[in-house]
Amino acid sequence: MLYWRKIGGRCMEPLTAQMTTPALVGGQIPNIRPRRLRRSAALRRLVRETELSASRFVYPLFVTHGEGIQREVPSMPGIFQWSVDKLGQEIEEVVSLNIPAVLLFGLPETKDEAGSEAYNDAGIVQRAIRRIKALAPDLLVVTDVCFCEYTSHGHCGIIRNGDVDNDATLGLLARTAVSHAAAGADIVAPSDMMDGRVGAIRRALDEHGYAQTSIMAYSAKYASSFYGPFREAAECAPQFGDRRSYQMDPSNRREALREALLDVAEGADILMVKPALPYLDIIRDIRESLNLPLAAYNVSGEYSMIKAASRNGWLDERLATLEALHAIRRAGADIIISYHAKEAARWLAE
Ligand code: PBG
């Protein structure tokens, strides 16, 4: 039996039958004191319900054509576009911080209607994978599988009659995933939101001898304004229209579960919700309904908001970032993809 009691005329606190001792019901000095366990840092650490550690992080990397390039993304302070030859320093840092995985995005030299650089075996991502595997064989390499960085029109698939053609895109996505696996990718992560892509990619990987390559599916990827800074970083803003005919409507909750269930049925190994902070309810829903590992993408806009506010002296960057990352874990994510991963790993090690 649960009783509710008004305290000080402001908040309502639940009281179990066992707690309703005469002293408490009488509104006198409480004999139950939650504050006892908050008294010291050691006590708070002992009873903490959610752990955050670098082992949970995936660090996104933007790899660009050319040589000798380390170009900061204006809307994402601290995040750079790297040419393949310059990746060493970044990879060494990620490994030394105990971050187990990187997520690669490629900026190709040329773009065309069909996004053909995406499945070029000597393409930018394929070369970056080989280089990273040579530098750090144990670091997991996850690759974003999508066309928006490779197509001249900036959409995530092939355009037919002014719209993204789902089924014409599937074969090319599968071809891209196989090409990433052949270069040594451990996990491919389709982010295009075409129907049936996880199944198409799974079949193609298996047929080409990559049965051990995992799929991390961007299952519930919303058509979000929080991708703004990323589109500058990856140079992939759509040249006409928007992505609302394939990415999810931010108003929808049940649909996210339906998308996730489809990805499970099609053979996904890891599910993902994206963005993270405005969609904590979706992370919780999927965590409670399904038992696959769950990733959350703490996207570019979430990063840039904290960066901008802290540069203005409006937020404490360290506290705000760790609070946000804890919240994503608390909602139910096992894995967090974050541009803050390196800094957070450093803060957590202090
Ligand atoms: C590619 C892709 C996007 C992001 C990850 N993969 C952009 C988009 O869909 O427009 C966004 C990541 C971020 O904002 O950090 N489709």
Coordinates of C-alpha atoms and ligand atoms in Angstrom, one line a residue:
M1 CA 0.0 0.0 0.0
L2 CA 1.4 3.4 -1.0
Y3 CA 0.5 6.6 0.9
W4 CA 1.1 10.0 -0.4
R5 CA 1.9 12.8 1.9
K6 CA 2.3 16.5 1.3
I7 CA 5.5 18.0 2.9
G8 CA 5.7 21.6 3.6
G9 CA 2.8 22.2 1.2
R10 CA 5.1 21.8 -1.8
C11 CA 6.1 18.3 -2.9
M12 CA 4.5 14.9 -2.6
E13 CA 6.6 12.1 -1.2
P14 CA 5.5 8.4 -1.4
L15 CA 5.4 6.6 1.9
T16 CA 5.2 2.8 2.1
A17 CA 3.0 1.3 4.8
Q18 CA 6.1 0.3 6.7
M19 CA 7.4 3.9 6.7
T20 CA 4.2 5.3 8.1
T21 CA 5.3 5.2 11.7
P22 CA 3.3 7.5 14.0
A23 CA 6.2 9.9 14.3
L24 CA 6.4 10.4 10.6
V25 CA 2.7 10.6 9.9
G26 CA 2.5 13.0 12.7
G27 CA 4.8 15.4 10.7
Q28 CA 7.5 15.3 13.3
I29 CA 11.2 14.5 12.9
P30 CA 11.7 11.9 10.2
N31 CA 13.2 8.5 11.1
I32 CA 13.9 7.8 7.5
R33 CA 16.7 10.0 6.2
P34 CA 17.8 9.5 2.5
R35 CA 20.4 12.2 3.1
R36 CA 22.4 9.8 5.3
L37 CA 23.7 8.1 2.2
R38 CA 24.6 11.4 0.5
R39 CA 26.9 12.6 3.3
S40 CA 30.3 12.0 1.8
A41 CA 31.8 11.3 -1.6
A42 CA 32.7 7.8 -0.5
L43 CA 29.1 7.0 0.5
R44 CA 27.7 8.5 -2.7
R45 CA 30.2 6.4 -4.6
L46 CA 29.2 3.2 -2.7
V47 CA 25.5 3.6 -3.5
R48 CA 25.7 5.0 -7.0
E49 CA 23.3 3.2 -9.3
T50 CA 24.9 4.0 -12.7
E51 CA 28.5 3.5 -13.7
L52 CA 30.1 5.5 -16.5
S53 CA 33.5 4.4 -17.8
A54 CA 35.6 4.8 -20.9
S55 CA 34.8 1.2 -21.8
R56 CA 31.3 2.4 -22.8
F57 CA 32.5 5.0 -25.3
V58 CA 32.8 5.1 -29.1
Y59 CA 34.7 8.1 -30.5
P60 CA 33.6 9.4 -33.9
L61 CA 36.3 10.4 -36.4
F62 CA 36.1 12.4 -39.6
V63 CA 38.6 11.2 -42.2
T64 CA 39.2 13.4 -45.2
H65 CA 41.0 13.1 -48.6
G66 CA 44.4 14.8 -49.0
E67 CA 47.5 14.8 -47.0
G68 CA 48.8 16.6 -43.9
I69 CA 45.3 17.8 -42.9
Q70 CA 44.1 18.5 -39.4
R71 CA 41.2 20.9 -39.9
E72 CA 39.0 22.0 -36.9
V73 CA 35.3 21.9 -37.5
P74 CA 34.1 25.5 -36.7
S75 CA 30.9 24.5 -35.1
M76 CA 32.5 21.6 -33.1
P77 CA 35.5 23.0 -31.2
G78 CA 38.0 20.2 -30.5
I79 CA 36.8 18.0 -33.3
F80 CA 38.9 17.8 -36.5
Q81 CA 38.8 16.4 -40.0
W82 CA 41.9 14.2 -40.4
S83 CA 43.7 13.0 -43.5
V84 CA 44.7 9.3 -43.3
D85 CA 48.4 10.1 -42.8
K86 CA 47.7 12.2 -39.8
L87 CA 45.5 9.7 -37.9
G88 CA 48.4 8.3 -35.8
Q89 CA 48.2 10.9 -33.0
E90 CA 44.5 10.7 -32.6
I91 CA 44.5 6.9 -32.6
E92 CA 47.2 6.7 -30.0
E93 CA 45.3 9.1 -27.8
V94 CA 42.1 7.1 -28.1
V95 CA 43.9 3.8 -27.2
S96 CA 45.8 5.4 -24.3
L97 CA 42.4 6.6 -22.9
N98 CA 41.0 3.0 -23.0
I99 CA 38.3 3.9 -25.4
P100 CA 37.5 0.6 -27.2
A101 CA 36.1 1.8 -30.5
V102 CA 36.1 4.6 -33.1
L103 CA 33.3 5.3 -35.6
L104 CA 34.5 6.5 -39.0
F105 CA 32.9 9.0 -41.3
G106 CA 34.5 9.7 -44.7
L107 CA 34.9 12.9 -46.7
P108 CA 35.7 11.7 -50.3
E109 CA 37.5 13.7 -52.9
T110 CA 34.6 13.4 -55.4
K111 CA 30.9 12.9 -55.1
D112 CA 28.4 11.7 -57.7
E113 CA 24.7 10.8 -58.1
A114 CA 25.3 7.2 -57.0
G115 CA 27.7 7.9 -54.2
S116 CA 30.2 5.5 -55.8
E117 CA 33.1 6.5 -53.6
A118 CA 31.3 4.8 -50.7
Y119 CA 32.0 1.4 -52.1
N120 CA 35.3 2.1 -53.7
D121 CA 37.8 -0.4 -52.1
A122 CA 40.4 2.3 -52.2
G123 CA 38.0 4.9 -50.9
I124 CA 38.6 7.2 -47.9
V125 CA 37.0 5.1 -45.2
Q126 CA 38.5 1.8 -46.6
R127 CA 42.0 3.4 -46.5
A128 CA 41.4 4.8 -43.0
I129 CA 40.3 1.4 -41.7
R130 CA 43.5 -0.3 -43.0
R131 CA 45.6 2.4 -41.5
I132 CA 43.9 2.2 -38.1
K133 CA 44.1 -1.6 -38.0
A134 CA 47.9 -1.3 -38.8
L135 CA 48.3 1.3 -36.0
A136 CA 46.1 -0.4 -33.4
P137 CA 44.9 -3.9 -34.2
D138 CA 42.8 -4.2 -31.0
L139 CA 41.0 -0.9 -31.4
L140 CA 37.5 -1.7 -32.7
V141 CA 36.7 0.0 -36.0
V142 CA 33.0 0.9 -36.5
T143 CA 32.0 2.4 -39.9
D144 CA 29.0 4.6 -40.7
V145 CA 27.3 3.0 -43.8
C146 CA 25.4 5.8 -45.6
F147 CA 25.5 7.7 -48.8
C148 CA 24.9 11.3 -47.8
E149 CA 28.7 12.1 -47.6
Y150 CA 29.2 10.5 -51.1
T151 CA 26.3 11.7 -53.2
S152 CA 26.3 15.0 -55.0
H153 CA 22.8 15.7 -53.8
G154 CA 23.6 14.9 -50.2
H155 CA 20.8 12.4 -49.6
C156 CA 21.3 9.1 -47.9
G157 CA 20.3 7.0 -51.0
I158 CA 19.8 7.0 -54.7
I159 CA 17.4 9.6 -56.1
R160 CA 14.7 8.5 -58.5
N161 CA 11.8 10.8 -59.5
G162 CA 12.9 13.4 -56.9
D163 CA 12.7 11.0 -54.0
V164 CA 15.2 8.6 -52.3
D165 CA 14.5 5.2 -53.8
N166 CA 14.6 2.6 -51.0
D167 CA 15.1 -0.6 -52.9
A168 CA 17.6 0.8 -55.4
T169 CA 19.7 1.9 -52.5
L170 CA 19.8 -1.4 -50.6
G171 CA 22.2 -3.2 -53.0
L172 CA 24.7 -0.3 -52.8
L173 CA 24.5 -0.1 -49.0
A174 CA 25.3 -3.8 -48.9
R175 CA 28.2 -3.4 -51.3
T176 CA 29.5 -0.6 -49.1
A177 CA 29.3 -2.7 -46.0
V178 CA 31.1 -5.6 -47.7
S179 CA 33.8 -3.2 -48.8
H180 CA 34.3 -1.9 -45.2
A181 CA 34.4 -5.5 -43.9
A182 CA 37.0 -6.4 -46.5
A183 CA 39.1 -3.5 -45.3
G184 CA 38.9 -4.8 -41.8
A185 CA 36.0 -3.1 -40.1
D186 CA 34.7 -4.9 -37.0
I187 CA 31.2 -3.4 -37.0
V188 CA 29.3 -1.7 -39.8
A189 CA 26.7 0.8 -38.7
P190 CA 24.0 1.6 -41.3
S191 CA 22.6 5.1 -40.7
D192 CA 20.5 5.7 -43.8
M193 CA 17.1 4.5 -42.4
M194 CA 16.1 2.6 -45.6
D195 CA 13.7 -0.2 -45.0
G196 CA 15.2 -3.6 -45.1
R197 CA 18.9 -2.4 -45.0
V198 CA 20.0 -4.5 -42.1
G199 CA 18.7 -7.7 -43.7
A200 CA 20.3 -6.8 -47.1
I201 CA 23.7 -6.0 -45.4
R202 CA 23.6 -9.2 -43.2
R203 CA 23.0 -11.4 -46.3
A204 CA 25.7 -9.7 -48.3
L205 CA 28.3 -9.9 -45.5
D206 CA 27.5 -13.6 -45.0
E207 CA 27.7 -14.4 -48.7
H208 CA 31.1 -12.7 -49.0
G209 CA 32.6 -14.6 -46.0
Y210 CA 32.1 -11.9 -43.4
A211 CA 29.7 -13.7 -41.1
Q212 CA 31.7 -12.4 -38.1
T213 CA 31.3 -8.7 -39.0
S214 CA 28.7 -7.2 -36.6
I215 CA 25.9 -4.8 -37.5
M216 CA 25.1 -1.8 -35.2
A217 CA 21.9 -0.6 -36.6
Y218 CA 20.8 3.1 -36.3
S219 CA 17.4 1.7 -35.4
A220 CA 15.6 4.7 -34.2
K221 CA 17.2 7.6 -36.0
Y222 CA 15.1 10.7 -35.9
A223 CA 15.0 13.6 -38.4
S224 CA 16.7 15.9 -35.9
S225 CA 17.9 19.5 -36.0
F226 CA 20.7 18.4 -33.7
Y227 CA 22.7 17.0 -36.6
G228 CA 23.4 20.5 -37.8
P229 CA 27.1 20.7 -36.8
F230 CA 27.8 17.2 -38.2
R231 CA 26.6 18.2 -41.6
E232 CA 29.3 20.9 -41.6
A233 CA 31.9 18.4 -40.3
A234 CA 31.0 15.7 -42.8
E235 CA 30.0 18.1 -45.6
C236 CA 26.8 16.3 -46.2
A237 CA 23.8 18.7 -46.0
P238 CA 21.1 17.7 -48.4
Q239 CA 21.1 19.9 -51.5
F240 CA 17.3 19.9 -51.7
G241 CA 14.6 19.0 -49.3
D242 CA 15.3 17.3 -46.0
R243 CA 15.5 13.8 -44.6
R244 CA 12.0 13.6 -43.2
S245 CA 10.9 11.0 -45.8
Y246 CA 13.3 8.5 -44.4
Q247 CA 14.4 9.5 -40.8
M248 CA 11.8 9.3 -38.0
D249 CA 9.3 11.9 -37.0
P250 CA 10.5 13.3 -33.6
S251 CA 6.9 13.0 -32.2
N252 CA 6.8 9.2 -32.5
R253 CA 7.5 6.7 -29.7
R254 CA 5.9 3.4 -30.6
E255 CA 7.4 3.6 -34.1
A256 CA 10.9 3.4 -32.6
L257 CA 10.1 0.0 -31.1
R258 CA 8.7 -1.2 -34.4
E259 CA 11.9 -0.1 -36.2
A260 CA 14.1 -1.8 -33.5
L261 CA 12.1 -5.0 -33.7
L262 CA 12.5 -5.1 -37.5
D263 CA 16.3 -4.6 -37.0
V264 CA 16.4 -7.5 -34.6
A265 CA 14.5 -9.7 -37.0
E266 CA 16.8 -8.7 -39.9
G267 CA 19.9 -9.7 -37.9
A268 CA 21.2 -6.6 -36.1
D269 CA 23.7 -7.3 -33.3
I270 CA 23.5 -3.9 -31.6
L271 CA 20.7 -1.4 -31.7
M272 CA 21.0 2.4 -31.6
V273 CA 18.9 5.4 -30.7
K274 CA 19.9 8.8 -32.1
P275 CA 20.1 11.5 -30.9
A276 CA 20.4 10.7 -27.2
L277 CA 19.5 13.4 -24.8
P278 CA 16.1 14.5 -26.4
Y279 CA 15.2 10.8 -26.8
L280 CA 16.0 9.3 -23.4
D281 CA 12.4 7.9 -23.3
I282 CA 13.1 5.9 -26.5
I283 CA 16.4 4.5 -25.0
R284 CA 14.4 3.4 -21.9
D285 CA 11.6 1.8 -24.0
I286 CA 14.0 -0.2 -26.2
R287 CA 16.1 -1.2 -23.2
E288 CA 13.0 -2.6 -21.4
S289 CA 11.5 -4.3 -24.5
L290 CA 14.5 -5.9 -26.2
N291 CA 17.7 -7.6 -25.0
L292 CA 20.3 -6.7 -27.5
P293 CA 23.1 -4.3 -26.5
L294 CA 21.9 -0.8 -27.0
A295 CA 23.9 2.2 -28.2
A296 CA 23.0 5.9 -28.0
Y297 CA 24.4 8.6 -30.2
N298 CA 25.2 11.8 -28.3
V299 CA 25.1 13.8 -31.5
S300 CA 27.0 16.8 -32.8
G301 CA 24.4 19.4 -31.7
E302 CA 24.4 18.0 -28.2
Y303 CA 28.1 18.4 -28.1
S304 CA 28.1 21.9 -29.6
M305 CA 25.5 23.2 -27.2
I306 CA 27.6 22.3 -24.2
K307 CA 30.8 23.6 -25.8
A308 CA 29.1 26.9 -26.8
A309 CA 27.5 27.4 -23.4
S310 CA 30.7 26.6 -21.5
R311 CA 32.8 28.9 -23.7
N312 CA 30.4 31.7 -22.7
G313 CA 30.8 30.8 -19.1
W314 CA 27.2 29.7 -18.8
L315 CA 27.8 26.0 -18.0
D316 CA 30.6 24.1 -16.4
E317 CA 31.6 21.8 -19.3
R318 CA 33.0 19.0 -17.2
L319 CA 30.0 18.8 -14.9
A320 CA 27.4 19.2 -17.7
T321 CA 29.0 16.6 -19.9
L322 CA 29.4 14.0 -17.2
E323 CA 25.8 14.6 -16.1
A324 CA 24.5 14.2 -19.6
L325 CA 26.5 11.0 -20.2
H326 CA 25.4 9.5 -16.9
A327 CA 21.8 10.3 -17.9
I328 CA 22.2 8.4 -21.2
R329 CA 23.5 5.4 -19.2
R330 CA 20.8 5.7 -16.6
A331 CA 18.1 5.7 -19.4
G332 CA 19.5 2.3 -20.4
A333 CA 22.3 2.7 -23.0
D334 CA 25.2 0.2 -22.8
I335 CA 27.3 2.1 -25.3
I336 CA 27.6 5.9 -25.9
I337 CA 28.9 7.4 -29.1
S338 CA 30.1 10.8 -28.2
Y339 CA 32.4 13.6 -29.4
H340 CA 33.1 14.2 -25.7
A341 CA 34.5 10.6 -25.3
K342 CA 38.1 11.6 -25.0
E343 CA 37.5 14.5 -22.6
A344 CA 35.1 12.4 -20.6
A345 CA 37.5 9.5 -20.4
R346 CA 40.1 11.9 -19.1
W347 CA 37.8 13.4 -16.5
L348 CA 36.7 10.0 -15.3
A349 CA 40.3 8.9 -14.9
E350 CA 41.1 11.9 -12.6
Ligands
PBG1 C1 24.6 10.1 -41.9 C2 24.8 10.5 -40.5 C3 24.4 11.7 -39.9 C4 24.8 11.6 -38.6 C5 25.4 10.4 -38.4 N1 25.4 9.7 -39.6 C6 23.7 12.9 -40.4 C7 22.4 12.9 -40.9 O1 21.7 11.9 -40.9 O2 22.0 14.0 -41.4 C8 24.7 12.7 -37.5 C9 25.7 12.6 -36.4 C10 25.8 13.8 -35.5 O3 25.0 14.8 -35.6 O4 26.7 13.8 -34.7 N2 23.4 9.9 -42.4

